[in-house]
Amino acid sequence: MRKVITKEFKFESAHRLFDNNLEKEENEKIFGACGALHGHRWNLFISVSGNETHGMIINFSKLKEIVNKNVIEKLDHNYLNHTEEFKNILSTAENMITVIWNLLVSELQKEGVTLEKIKLYETDTSSCELKNE
């Protein structure tokens, strides 16, 4: 049995999904409305596990500090296509959680916790998750 804690974060950013190697019509066929510049209010859930000290896996405020510094400050109120993290890849939800995982995993390990799962909602009804299995 393993305890896992989860903290929710919200941020807003804009993106545009398009592939410069494709013709306009092919981009429209693949990406539809997401091919135009648009924004989202992203809901991000970070779940971690680890050994408890003083009855806690990690203090929620410490988890918030790590995620804010390494993720939220980089993505919030930005045009994702112009960020360092997404200059060479599309800012799909699937790619976003991989980038977020890579931004967090070693920072959380320094605190003695394991990143278990990231869940990212692009809209109220559309999400993607990445699990440590």
C-alpha atoms as one frame of an Amber mdcrd trajectory, in Angstrom:
protein
   0.000   0.000   0.000   1.320   3.444  -0.950  -0.003   6.880  -0.008  -0.141
   9.505  -2.748  -0.927  13.189  -2.305  -2.200  15.475  -5.052  -2.208  19.236
  -5.449  -4.108  21.184  -8.104  -2.690  24.141 -10.020  -4.306  26.438 -12.568
  -2.660  28.499 -15.241  -3.629  30.226 -18.437  -1.752  30.204 -21.690  -2.253
  30.427 -25.422  -1.041  28.144 -28.162  -1.494  27.259 -31.772  -1.135  23.759
 -33.145   0.393  23.602 -36.603   3.198  21.779 -38.346   5.400  23.963 -40.552
   6.203  20.904 -42.682   2.560  20.543 -43.759   0.399  22.517 -46.137  -2.307
  24.763 -44.699  -5.087  22.348 -45.708  -3.369  19.385 -44.038  -2.851  21.402
 -40.835  -6.536  22.357 -40.828  -7.518  18.719 -41.343  -5.337  17.501 -38.453
  -5.671  20.322 -35.930  -9.030  21.890 -36.780  -9.887  24.895 -34.599  -6.685
  24.404 -32.588  -4.747  25.564 -35.644  -5.747  29.135 -34.822  -4.221  31.058
 -31.930  -6.372  30.398 -28.854  -6.067  30.103 -25.096  -6.968  27.717 -22.321
  -7.321  27.718 -18.579  -5.316  24.616 -17.776  -5.969  22.573 -14.630  -2.897
  20.649 -13.569  -2.857  17.916 -10.925   0.499  16.805  -9.513   0.582  13.587
  -7.472   3.590  12.450  -5.443   4.465   9.674  -3.021   7.245   9.128  -0.522
   8.097   8.325   3.058   6.246  10.309   5.668   8.121  12.643   7.971   6.087
  14.315  10.711   2.991  12.703   9.203   3.521  14.243   5.743   4.914  13.003
   2.442   5.781  16.617   1.601   4.342  19.833   2.916   1.744  21.068   0.422
   3.307  24.539   0.532   6.699  23.068  -0.471   5.073  21.170  -3.344   3.380
  24.409  -4.426   6.722  26.258  -4.310   8.420  23.633  -6.511   5.630  23.490
  -9.096   5.243  27.267  -9.234   8.977  27.827  -9.725   9.537  25.077 -12.283
   6.252  25.035 -14.227   3.715  27.764 -13.532   6.159  30.683 -13.774   7.312
  29.359 -17.177   3.900  28.650 -18.711   1.332  30.940 -17.089   0.153  33.824
 -19.300   2.527  32.858 -22.086   2.184  31.989 -25.730   3.462  28.418 -25.447
   4.774  28.308 -29.020   7.283  31.004 -28.051   8.563  29.372 -24.852  11.855
  27.507 -24.633   9.995  24.347 -23.626   7.891  24.205 -26.804  10.038  25.786
 -29.487  10.714  22.385 -31.105   7.533  20.456 -30.274   3.798  21.018 -30.562
   2.121  22.229 -27.377  -0.442  19.422 -27.279  -1.674  18.238 -23.890   0.291
  15.017 -24.442   3.533  16.904 -25.030   2.785  19.350 -22.230   2.590  16.668
 -19.550   5.871  15.169 -20.750   7.542  18.578 -20.557   6.025  19.232 -17.123
   7.171  15.798 -15.907  10.724  16.538 -17.027  10.670  19.952 -15.348   9.577
  18.437 -12.018  10.923  14.923 -11.577  14.468  15.745 -10.429  13.348  18.718
  -8.314  10.898  16.489  -6.449  13.495  13.750  -6.033  15.711  16.298  -4.250
  12.899  16.581  -1.689  12.716  12.802  -1.279   9.419  12.327  -3.103   8.488
  10.442  -6.252   6.410  11.972  -9.006   3.551   9.491  -9.426   1.135  11.138
 -11.830   0.404  14.307 -13.725  -3.083  15.006 -15.013  -3.675  18.032 -17.205
  -7.107  19.303 -18.217  -7.119  21.365 -21.406 -10.870  21.915 -21.073 -13.444
  20.818 -18.512 -13.989  17.594 -20.452 -10.602  16.906 -22.101  -7.539  15.764
 -20.191  -4.350  13.776 -20.482  -2.363  11.985 -17.808   1.097  10.545 -17.372
   1.766   7.920 -14.690   4.886   6.519 -13.087   4.399   2.798 -13.654
